[in-house]
Short mmCIF file of C-alpha atoms in Angstrom, two decimals:
data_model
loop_
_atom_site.label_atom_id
_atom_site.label_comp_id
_atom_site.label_asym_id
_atom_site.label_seq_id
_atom_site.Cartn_x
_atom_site.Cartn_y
_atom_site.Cartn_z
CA UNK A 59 97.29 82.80 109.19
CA UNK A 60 95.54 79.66 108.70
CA UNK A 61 97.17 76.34 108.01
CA UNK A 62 97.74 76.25 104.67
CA UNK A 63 95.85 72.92 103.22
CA UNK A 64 98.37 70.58 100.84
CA UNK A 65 97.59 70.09 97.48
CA UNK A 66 97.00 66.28 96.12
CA UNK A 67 99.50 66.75 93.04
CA UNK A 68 101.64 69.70 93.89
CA UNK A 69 102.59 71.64 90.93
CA UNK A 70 104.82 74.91 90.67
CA UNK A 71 102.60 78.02 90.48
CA UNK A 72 102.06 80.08 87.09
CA UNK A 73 104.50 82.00 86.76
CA UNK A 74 107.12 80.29 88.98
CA UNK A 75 110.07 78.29 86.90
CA UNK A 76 112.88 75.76 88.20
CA UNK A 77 116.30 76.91 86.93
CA UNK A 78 119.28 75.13 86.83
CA UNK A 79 121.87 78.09 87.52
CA UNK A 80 125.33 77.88 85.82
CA UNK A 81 127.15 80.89 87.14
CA UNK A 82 125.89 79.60 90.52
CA UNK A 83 126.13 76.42 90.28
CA UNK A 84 122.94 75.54 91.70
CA UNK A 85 119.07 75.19 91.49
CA UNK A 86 116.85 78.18 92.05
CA UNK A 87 113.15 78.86 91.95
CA UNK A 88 112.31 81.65 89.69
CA UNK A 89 109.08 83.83 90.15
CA UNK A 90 108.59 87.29 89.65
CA UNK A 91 110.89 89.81 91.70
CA UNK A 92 112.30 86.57 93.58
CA UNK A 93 115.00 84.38 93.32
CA UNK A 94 114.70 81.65 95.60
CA UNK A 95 118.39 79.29 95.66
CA UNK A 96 116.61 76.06 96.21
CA UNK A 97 119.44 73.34 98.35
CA UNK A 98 120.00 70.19 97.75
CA UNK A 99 116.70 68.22 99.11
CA UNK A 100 114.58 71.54 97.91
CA UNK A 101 115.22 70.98 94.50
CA UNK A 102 114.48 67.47 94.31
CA UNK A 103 111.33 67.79 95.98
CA UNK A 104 110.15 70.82 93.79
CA UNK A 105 111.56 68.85 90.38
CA UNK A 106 109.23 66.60 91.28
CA UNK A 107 106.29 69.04 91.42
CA UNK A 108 104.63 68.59 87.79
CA UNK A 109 101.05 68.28 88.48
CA UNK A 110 101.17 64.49 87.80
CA UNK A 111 103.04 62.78 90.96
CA UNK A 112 100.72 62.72 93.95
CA UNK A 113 102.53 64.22 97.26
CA UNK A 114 102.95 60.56 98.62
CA UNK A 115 104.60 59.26 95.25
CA UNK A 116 107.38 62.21 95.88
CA UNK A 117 107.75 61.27 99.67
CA UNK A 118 108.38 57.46 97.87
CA UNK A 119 110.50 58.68 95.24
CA UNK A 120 112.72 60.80 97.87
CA UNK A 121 112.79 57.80 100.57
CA UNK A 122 114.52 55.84 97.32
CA UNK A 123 116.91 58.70 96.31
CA UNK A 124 117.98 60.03 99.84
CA UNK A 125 117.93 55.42 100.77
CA UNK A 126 115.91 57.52 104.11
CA UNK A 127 113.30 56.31 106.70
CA UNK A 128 109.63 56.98 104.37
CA UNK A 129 108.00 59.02 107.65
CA UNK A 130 110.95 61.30 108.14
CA UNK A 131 110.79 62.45 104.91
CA UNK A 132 107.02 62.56 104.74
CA UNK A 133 107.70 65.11 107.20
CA UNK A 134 109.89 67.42 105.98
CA UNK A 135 108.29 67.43 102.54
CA UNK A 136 105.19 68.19 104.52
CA UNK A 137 107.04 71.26 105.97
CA UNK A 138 108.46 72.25 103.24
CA UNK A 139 105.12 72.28 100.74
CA UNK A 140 103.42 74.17 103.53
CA UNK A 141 105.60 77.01 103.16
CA UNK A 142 105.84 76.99 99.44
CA UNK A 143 102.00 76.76 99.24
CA UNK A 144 101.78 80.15 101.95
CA UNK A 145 104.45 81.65 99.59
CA UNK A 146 102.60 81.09 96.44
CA UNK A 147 105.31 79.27 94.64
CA UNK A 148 103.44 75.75 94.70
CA UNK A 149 99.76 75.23 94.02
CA UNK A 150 97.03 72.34 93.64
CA UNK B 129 136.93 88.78 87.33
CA UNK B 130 134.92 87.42 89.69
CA UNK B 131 135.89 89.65 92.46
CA UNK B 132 132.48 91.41 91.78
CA UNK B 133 129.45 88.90 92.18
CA UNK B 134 127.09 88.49 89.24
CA UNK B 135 123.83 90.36 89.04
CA UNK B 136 120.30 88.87 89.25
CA UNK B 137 118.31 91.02 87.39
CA UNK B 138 118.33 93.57 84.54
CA UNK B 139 115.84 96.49 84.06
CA UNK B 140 115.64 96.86 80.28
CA UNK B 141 114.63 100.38 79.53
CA UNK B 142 113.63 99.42 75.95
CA UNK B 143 111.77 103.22 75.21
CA UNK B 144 110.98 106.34 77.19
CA UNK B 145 107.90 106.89 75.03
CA UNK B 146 105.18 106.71 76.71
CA UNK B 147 101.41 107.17 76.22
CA UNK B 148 100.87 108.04 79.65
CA UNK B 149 102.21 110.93 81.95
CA UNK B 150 102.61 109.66 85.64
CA UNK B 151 103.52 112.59 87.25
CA UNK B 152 106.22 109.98 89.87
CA UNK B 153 107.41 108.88 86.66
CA UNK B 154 110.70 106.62 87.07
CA UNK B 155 112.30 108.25 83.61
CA UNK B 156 114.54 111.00 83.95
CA UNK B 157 113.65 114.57 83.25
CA UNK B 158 115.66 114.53 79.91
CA UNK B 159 114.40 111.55 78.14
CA UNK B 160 115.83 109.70 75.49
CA UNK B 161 114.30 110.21 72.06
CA UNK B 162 113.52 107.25 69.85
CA UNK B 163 116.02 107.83 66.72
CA UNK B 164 118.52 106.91 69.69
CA UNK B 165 117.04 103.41 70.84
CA UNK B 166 118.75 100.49 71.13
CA UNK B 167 117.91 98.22 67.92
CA UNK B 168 116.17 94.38 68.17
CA UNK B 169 119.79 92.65 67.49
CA UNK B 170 121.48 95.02 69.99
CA UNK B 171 118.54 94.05 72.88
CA UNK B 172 119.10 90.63 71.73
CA UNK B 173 123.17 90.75 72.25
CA UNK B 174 122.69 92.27 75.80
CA UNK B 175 120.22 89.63 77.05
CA UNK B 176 122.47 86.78 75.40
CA UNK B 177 125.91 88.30 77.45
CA UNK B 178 123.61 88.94 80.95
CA UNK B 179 122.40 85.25 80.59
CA UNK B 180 125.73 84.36 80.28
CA UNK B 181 127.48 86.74 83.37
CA UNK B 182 124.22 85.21 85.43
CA UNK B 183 121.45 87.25 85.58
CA UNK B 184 118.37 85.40 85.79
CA UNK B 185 115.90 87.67 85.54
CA UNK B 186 114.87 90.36 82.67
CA UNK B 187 111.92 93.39 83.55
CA UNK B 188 111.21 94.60 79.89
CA UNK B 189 109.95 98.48 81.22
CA UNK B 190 109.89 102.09 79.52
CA UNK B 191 108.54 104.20 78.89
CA UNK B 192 105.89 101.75 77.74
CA UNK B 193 107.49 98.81 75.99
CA UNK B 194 104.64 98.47 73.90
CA UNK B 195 105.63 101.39 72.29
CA UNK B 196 108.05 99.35 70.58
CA UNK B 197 106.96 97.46 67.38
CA UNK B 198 109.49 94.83 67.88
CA UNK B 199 108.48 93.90 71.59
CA UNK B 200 107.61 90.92 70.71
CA UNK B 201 111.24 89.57 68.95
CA UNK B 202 112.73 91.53 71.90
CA UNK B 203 110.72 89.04 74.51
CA UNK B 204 111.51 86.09 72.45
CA UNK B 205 115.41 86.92 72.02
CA UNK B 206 115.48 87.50 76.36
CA UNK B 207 113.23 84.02 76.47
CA UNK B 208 115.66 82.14 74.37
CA UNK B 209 118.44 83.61 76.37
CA UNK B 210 117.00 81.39 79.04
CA UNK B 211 115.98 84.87 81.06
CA UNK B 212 112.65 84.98 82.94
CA UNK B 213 110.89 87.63 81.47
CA UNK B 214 108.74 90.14 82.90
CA UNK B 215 106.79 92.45 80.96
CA UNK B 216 106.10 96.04 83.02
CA UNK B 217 103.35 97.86 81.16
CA UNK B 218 100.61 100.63 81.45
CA UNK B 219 98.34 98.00 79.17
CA UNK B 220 98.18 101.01 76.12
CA UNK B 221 99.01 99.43 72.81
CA UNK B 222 98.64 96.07 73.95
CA UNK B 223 95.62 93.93 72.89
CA UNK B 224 94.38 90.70 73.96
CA UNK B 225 96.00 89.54 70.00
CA UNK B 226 99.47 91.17 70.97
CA UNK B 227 99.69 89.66 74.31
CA UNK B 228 99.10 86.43 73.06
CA UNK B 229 102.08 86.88 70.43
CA UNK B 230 104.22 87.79 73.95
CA UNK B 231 103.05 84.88 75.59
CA UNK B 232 103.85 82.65 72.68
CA UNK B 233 107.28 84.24 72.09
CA UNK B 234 108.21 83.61 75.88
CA UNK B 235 106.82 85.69 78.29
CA UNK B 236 106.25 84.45 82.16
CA UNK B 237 105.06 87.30 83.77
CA UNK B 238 103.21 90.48 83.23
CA UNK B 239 103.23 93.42 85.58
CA UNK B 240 100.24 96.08 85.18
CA UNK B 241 100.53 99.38 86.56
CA UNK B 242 97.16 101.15 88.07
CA UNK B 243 96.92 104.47 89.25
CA UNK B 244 93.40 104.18 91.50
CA UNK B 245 90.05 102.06 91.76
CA UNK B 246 88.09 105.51 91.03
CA UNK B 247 88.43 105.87 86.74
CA UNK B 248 87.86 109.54 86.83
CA UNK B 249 90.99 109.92 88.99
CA UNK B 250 93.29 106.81 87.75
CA UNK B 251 92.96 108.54 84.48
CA UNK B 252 93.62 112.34 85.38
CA UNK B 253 96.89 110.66 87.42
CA UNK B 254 97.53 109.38 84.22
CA UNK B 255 97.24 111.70 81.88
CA UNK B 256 95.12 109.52 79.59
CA UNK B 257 91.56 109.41 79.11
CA UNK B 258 90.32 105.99 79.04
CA UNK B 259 93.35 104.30 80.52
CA UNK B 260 92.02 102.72 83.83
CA UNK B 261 89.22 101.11 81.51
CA UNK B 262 91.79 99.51 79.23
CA UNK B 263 93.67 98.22 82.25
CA UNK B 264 91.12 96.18 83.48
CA UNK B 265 90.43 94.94 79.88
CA UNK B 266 94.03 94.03 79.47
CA UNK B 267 94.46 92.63 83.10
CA UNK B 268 91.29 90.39 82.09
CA UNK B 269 93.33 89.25 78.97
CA UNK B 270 96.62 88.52 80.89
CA UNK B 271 94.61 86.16 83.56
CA UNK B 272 92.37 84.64 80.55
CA UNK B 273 95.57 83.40 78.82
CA UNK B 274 96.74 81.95 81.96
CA UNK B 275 99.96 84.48 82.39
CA UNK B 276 100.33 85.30 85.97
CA UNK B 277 100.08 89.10 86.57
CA UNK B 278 101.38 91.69 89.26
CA UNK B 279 99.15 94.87 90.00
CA UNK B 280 101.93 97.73 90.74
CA UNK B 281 100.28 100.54 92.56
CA UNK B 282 102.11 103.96 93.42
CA UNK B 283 100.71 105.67 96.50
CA UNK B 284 100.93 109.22 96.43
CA UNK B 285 97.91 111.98 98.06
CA UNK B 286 95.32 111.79 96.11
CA UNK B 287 95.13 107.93 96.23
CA UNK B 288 96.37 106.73 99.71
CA UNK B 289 93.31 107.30 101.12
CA UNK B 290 92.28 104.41 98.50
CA UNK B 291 95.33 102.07 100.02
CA UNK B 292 92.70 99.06 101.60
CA UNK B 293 90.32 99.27 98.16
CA UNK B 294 93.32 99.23 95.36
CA UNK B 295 94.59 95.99 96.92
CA UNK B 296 91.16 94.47 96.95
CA UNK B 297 90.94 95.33 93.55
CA UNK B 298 93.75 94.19 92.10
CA UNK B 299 92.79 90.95 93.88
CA UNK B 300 89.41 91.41 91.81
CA UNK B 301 91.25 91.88 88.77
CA UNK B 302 92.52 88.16 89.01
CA UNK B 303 96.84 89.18 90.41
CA UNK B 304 98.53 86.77 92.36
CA UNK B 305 101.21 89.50 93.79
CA UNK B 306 100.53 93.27 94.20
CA UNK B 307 102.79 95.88 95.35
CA UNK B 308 102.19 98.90 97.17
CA UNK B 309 104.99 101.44 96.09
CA UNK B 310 104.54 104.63 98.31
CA UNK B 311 106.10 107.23 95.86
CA UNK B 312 110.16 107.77 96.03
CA UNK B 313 111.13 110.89 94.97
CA UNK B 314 113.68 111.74 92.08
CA UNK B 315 112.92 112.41 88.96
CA UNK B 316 109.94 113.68 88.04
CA UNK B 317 108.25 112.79 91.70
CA UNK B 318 110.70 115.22 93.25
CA UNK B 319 109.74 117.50 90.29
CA UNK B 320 105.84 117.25 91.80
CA UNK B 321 106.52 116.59 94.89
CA UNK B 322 104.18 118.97 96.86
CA UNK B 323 101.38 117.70 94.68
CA UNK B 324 102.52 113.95 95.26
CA UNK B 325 103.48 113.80 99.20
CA UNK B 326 101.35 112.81 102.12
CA UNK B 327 100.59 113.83 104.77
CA UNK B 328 102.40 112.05 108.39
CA UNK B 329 98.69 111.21 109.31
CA UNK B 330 98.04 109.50 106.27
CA UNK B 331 100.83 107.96 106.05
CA UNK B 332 100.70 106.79 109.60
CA UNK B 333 97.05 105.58 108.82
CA UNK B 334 98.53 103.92 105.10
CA UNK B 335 101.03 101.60 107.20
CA UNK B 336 98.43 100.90 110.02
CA UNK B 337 96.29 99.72 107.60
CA UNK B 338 98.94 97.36 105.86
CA UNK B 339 98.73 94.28 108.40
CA UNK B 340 94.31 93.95 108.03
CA UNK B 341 94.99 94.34 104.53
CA UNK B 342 97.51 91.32 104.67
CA UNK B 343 95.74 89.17 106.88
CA UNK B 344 91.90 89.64 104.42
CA UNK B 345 94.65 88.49 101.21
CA UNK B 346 96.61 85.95 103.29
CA UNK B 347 97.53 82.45 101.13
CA UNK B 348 95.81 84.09 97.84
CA UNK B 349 97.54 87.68 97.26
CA UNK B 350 101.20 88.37 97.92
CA UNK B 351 101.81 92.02 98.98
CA UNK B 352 105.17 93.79 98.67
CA UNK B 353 105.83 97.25 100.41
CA UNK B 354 108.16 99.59 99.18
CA UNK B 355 108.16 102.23 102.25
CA UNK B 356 107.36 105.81 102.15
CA UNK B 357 110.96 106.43 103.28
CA UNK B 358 110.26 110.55 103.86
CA UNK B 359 108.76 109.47 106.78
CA UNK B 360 110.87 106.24 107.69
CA UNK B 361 113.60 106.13 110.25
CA UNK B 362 115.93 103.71 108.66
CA UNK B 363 116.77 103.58 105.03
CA UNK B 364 115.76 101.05 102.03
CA UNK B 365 118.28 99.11 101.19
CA UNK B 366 118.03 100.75 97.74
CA UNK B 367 118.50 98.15 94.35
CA UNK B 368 119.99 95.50 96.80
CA UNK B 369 123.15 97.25 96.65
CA UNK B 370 125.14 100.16 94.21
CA UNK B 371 126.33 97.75 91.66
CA UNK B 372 125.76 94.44 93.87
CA UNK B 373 122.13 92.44 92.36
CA UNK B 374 121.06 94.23 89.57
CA UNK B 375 121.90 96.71 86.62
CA UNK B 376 119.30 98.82 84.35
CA UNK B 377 120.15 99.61 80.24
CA UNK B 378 118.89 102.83 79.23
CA UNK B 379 116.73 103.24 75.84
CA UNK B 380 120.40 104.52 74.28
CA UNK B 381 122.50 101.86 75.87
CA UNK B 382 124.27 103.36 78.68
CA UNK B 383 124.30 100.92 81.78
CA UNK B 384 123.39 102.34 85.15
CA UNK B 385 123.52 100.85 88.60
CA UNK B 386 119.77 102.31 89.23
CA UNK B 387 117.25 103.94 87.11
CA UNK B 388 117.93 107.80 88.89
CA UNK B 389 121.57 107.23 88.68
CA UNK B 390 122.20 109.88 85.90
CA UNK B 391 120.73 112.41 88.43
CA UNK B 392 124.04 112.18 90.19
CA UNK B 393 126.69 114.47 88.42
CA UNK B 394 130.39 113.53 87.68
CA UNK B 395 129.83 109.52 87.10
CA UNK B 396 131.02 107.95 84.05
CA UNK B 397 128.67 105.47 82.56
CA UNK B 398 129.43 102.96 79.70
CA UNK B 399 127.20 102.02 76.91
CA UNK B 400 126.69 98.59 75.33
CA UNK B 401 127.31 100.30 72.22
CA UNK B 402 131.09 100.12 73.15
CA UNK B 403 131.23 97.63 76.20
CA UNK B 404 130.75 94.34 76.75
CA UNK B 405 128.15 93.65 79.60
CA UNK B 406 130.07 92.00 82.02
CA UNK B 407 132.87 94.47 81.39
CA UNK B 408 130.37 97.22 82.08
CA UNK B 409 129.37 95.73 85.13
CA UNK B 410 132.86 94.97 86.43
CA UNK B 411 134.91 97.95 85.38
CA UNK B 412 132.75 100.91 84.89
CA UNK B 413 133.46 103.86 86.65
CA UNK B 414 129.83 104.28 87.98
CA UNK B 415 129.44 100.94 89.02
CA UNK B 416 132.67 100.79 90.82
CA UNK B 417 131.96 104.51 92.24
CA UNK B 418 129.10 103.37 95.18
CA UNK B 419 129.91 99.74 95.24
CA UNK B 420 130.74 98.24 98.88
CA UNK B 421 131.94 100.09 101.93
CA UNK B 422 134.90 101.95 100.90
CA UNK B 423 133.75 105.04 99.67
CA UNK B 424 131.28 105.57 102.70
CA UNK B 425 131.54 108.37 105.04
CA UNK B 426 130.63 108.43 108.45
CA UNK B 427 128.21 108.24 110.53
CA UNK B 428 127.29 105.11 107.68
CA UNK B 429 131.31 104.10 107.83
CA UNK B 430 131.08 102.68 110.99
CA UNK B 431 127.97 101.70 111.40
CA UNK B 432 126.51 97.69 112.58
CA UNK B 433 123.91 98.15 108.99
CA UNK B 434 126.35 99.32 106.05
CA UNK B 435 126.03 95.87 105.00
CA UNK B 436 122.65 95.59 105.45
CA UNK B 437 121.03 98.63 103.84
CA UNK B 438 124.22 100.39 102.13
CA UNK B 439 123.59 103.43 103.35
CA UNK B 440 120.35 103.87 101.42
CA UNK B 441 119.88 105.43 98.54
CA UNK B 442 122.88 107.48 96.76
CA UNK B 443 120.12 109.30 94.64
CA UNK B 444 118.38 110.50 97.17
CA UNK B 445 121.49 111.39 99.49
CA UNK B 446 122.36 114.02 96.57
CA UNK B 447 118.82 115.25 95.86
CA UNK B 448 118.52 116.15 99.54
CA UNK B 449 122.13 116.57 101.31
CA UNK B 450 124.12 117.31 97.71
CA UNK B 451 126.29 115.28 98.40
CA UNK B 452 125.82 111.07 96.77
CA UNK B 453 128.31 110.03 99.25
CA UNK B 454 126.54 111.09 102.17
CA UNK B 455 123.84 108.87 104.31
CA UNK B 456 120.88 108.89 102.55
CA UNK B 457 118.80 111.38 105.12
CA UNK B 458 115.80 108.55 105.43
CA UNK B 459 118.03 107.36 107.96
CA UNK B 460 117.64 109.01 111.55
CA UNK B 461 121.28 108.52 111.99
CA UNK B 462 122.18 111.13 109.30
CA UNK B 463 122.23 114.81 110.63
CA UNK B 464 119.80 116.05 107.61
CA UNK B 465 117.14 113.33 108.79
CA UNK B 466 115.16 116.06 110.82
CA UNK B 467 115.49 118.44 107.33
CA UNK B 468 114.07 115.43 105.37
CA UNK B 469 110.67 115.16 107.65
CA UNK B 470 110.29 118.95 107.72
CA UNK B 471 110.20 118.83 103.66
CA UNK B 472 107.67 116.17 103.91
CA UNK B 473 105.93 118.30 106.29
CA UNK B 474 106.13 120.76 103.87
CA UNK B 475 105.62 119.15 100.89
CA UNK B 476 102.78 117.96 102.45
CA UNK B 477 100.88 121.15 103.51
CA UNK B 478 101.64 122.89 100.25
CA UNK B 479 98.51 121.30 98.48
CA UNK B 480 99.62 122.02 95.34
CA UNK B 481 97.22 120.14 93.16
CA UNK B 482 98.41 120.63 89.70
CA UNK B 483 101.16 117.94 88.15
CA UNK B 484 103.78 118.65 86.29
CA UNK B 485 103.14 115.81 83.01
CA UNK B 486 106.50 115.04 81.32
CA UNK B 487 106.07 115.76 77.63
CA UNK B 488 103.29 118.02 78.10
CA UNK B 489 103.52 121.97 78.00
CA UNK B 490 100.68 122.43 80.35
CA UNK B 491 99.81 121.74 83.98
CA UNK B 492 96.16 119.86 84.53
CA UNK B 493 94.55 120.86 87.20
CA UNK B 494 93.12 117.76 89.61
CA UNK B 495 90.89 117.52 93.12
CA UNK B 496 91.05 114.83 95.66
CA UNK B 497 87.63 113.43 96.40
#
């Protein structure tokens, strides 16, 4: 499969909601036939996925929250938007 | 009463009427007739209580929910319950005007069933002259509103030959997830099976196919398989679970673990009409009946996958052993698994080529091209 290429201002795909689950206790992506339980980091980094922040303004904003070395997490939101772009769940 | 986790999704059977006749249809033989529906406010009380016991997720189905002239306040009650909602239609009765009403009331998802890329045959599948052109009007309508849509395909004989071309067309009609659902048999499928069931080539050929077909749609289409288990050697790990993820409401009201589970004789269900949901789902006899390990036999009692697949189905356990309780015989552990391939086999070389339409009186006659 080719390497999926990240999008500029990463926004959850049509179709695809962020839920705040009560019985749970805990964030989960929403998309048709799927429930995805999104942990901890996940769910900050796909709260922040509106279509307006540019991928480095999240890595910024998540270097504040997590008080975390700036390339580390450039990296693992990398990782993580790679995946969620081959799954469909974020988009451009 | 948390002993029993909460579901995540709810089938809402909202009619069995139907304008089309799918001769696999998921509805039981006897359907329910519409003087015995569930009514808007009673729709609107079960999605409220689900929300609240945790489900997340609603499939509005049928029958055809557009059959019902209050779909849209039933989509807006399950929206404002905070469930994501999921339409599951055939398209007929639903215009680009209605949709738009659905989308505005709620709706996040849309799910359109086709029966083939060649109209001639999608329709006689059907039942329905004019149906596969409709679809693609519709499926044009749910894309041009921005509504992301799911192409559902059942493979059966006369269209698995068309596997590679239905997924490339459903990527044509604009879907961002398609699934291929080889035919399972109960209900009326079982009722047609020798008309429905491929052969082992084809089906050999069907699953060879799957990974090119994956790799052309890679990063655009998402493509879920539900297996042709006849032919499989381990078992699907049927609704997640008796009683573990999800629970379906019947056009009446009775709750059921799955959507064949009335097949199954002897099991008590409950109705909304005189249960609370997340009573229904905790205390019913025919939830408690399957649910877990306990009441498996052997060889599934002891074996390293009861957790994993349950045992299979329970449905199709009785349809083919008689007995729910038994392994379903997809699995090449249970000792009927060699009987299950031989009625494949013979299912298969029948070529019976009239269906059996539910509601109709007569058999139509069909060829495969």
């Amino acid at each position: 499969m080719p390497e999926p290429v990240l999008p500029e201002r990463p926004k959850l795909a049509p179709g695809v909601r962020l839920h705040f689950d009560a019985t749970r206790n805990a964030w989960v992506l929403l998309s048709p036939e799927r429930v995805i339980e999104a942990e901890g980091p996940a769910s900050e980094i796909l709260r922040r996925c509106d279509g307006t922040r540019t991928l480095g303004e999240i890595v910024d904003e998540l270097a504040a929250v997590f008080a975390a070395d700036r390339e580390l997490i450039a990296g693992d939101v990398a990782e993580m938007m790679a995946e969620l772009v081959a799954k469909r769940l974020v988009v451009a | 009463m948390n002993r029993v986790p909460a579901p995540l999704g709810l089938l809402a059977e909202l009619t069995h009427r139907c304008p089309l006749a799918c001769p696999y249809c998921s509805n039981p033989l006897a359907l329910d007739d519409r003087t015995a529906e569930l009514d808007t406010a009673a729709w609107a009380r079960v999605f409220r209580e689900a929300a609240a016991m945790g489900v997340l997720q609603v499939h509005l189905s049928g029958g055809e929910p557009a059959s019902r002239r209050d779909l849209q306040e039933i989509t807006a009650a399950a929206s404002q319950a905070g469930l994501y909602t999921n339409l599951i239609t055939s398209a007929i009765g639903l215009d680009a005007g209605r949709l738009q009403r659905l989308q505005a009331a709620g709706l996040d998802h849309v799910q359109l069933s086709i029966q083939d890329i060649d109209p001639e045959l999608a329709d006689r599948i059907a039942g329905y002259d004019g149906a596969h052109v409709r679809k693609q009007a519709f499926a044009a309508s749910v894309v041009g509103l921005g509504l992301p849509l799911t192409v559902n395909a059942v493979i059966h004989r006369a269209n698995i030959a068309h596997l590679s071309e239905l997924v490339d067309y459903a990527a044509s009609l604009g879907a961002g997830r398609v699934e291929i659902a080889h035919a399972q048999y109960y209900g009326w499928a079982l009722r047609n099976r020798d008309a429905l069931m491929p052969t082992r080539e084809q089906i050999d050929r069907a699953m060879q196919q799957m990974e090119a077909i994956q790799a052309r749609h890679a990063g655009r289409l998402l493509i879920d398989l539900v297996i042709p288990d006849y032919y499989a050697s381990r078992p699907k790990p049927c609704v997640g679970g008796w009683g573990m993820r999800s629970l379906n409401v019947t056009p009446s009201g009775l709750v059921l673990p799955c959507h064949a589970a009335q097949t199954i004789p002897n099991l008590e269900f409950w109705s909304v009409r005189d249960h609370a949901l997340a009573d229904i789902w905790s205390n019913s006899p025919a939830f408690e009946a399957f649910r877990g390990t306990a009441w498996m036999k052997e060889p599934c009692r002891s074996c390293e996958f009861r957790e994993r697949d349950f045992g299979g189905c329970r449905c199709q356990a009785l349809a083919i052993t008689g007995d729910a309780a038994a392994t379903d015989p997809s699995c090449d552990l249970s000792p009927h698994h060699a009987r299950l391939l031989a009625l494949a086999e013979q299912a298969a070389a029948v070529q019976e080529t009239q269906y059996a339409y539910r509601g109709r009186s007569t058999v139509i006659p069909f060829s495969v091209g």
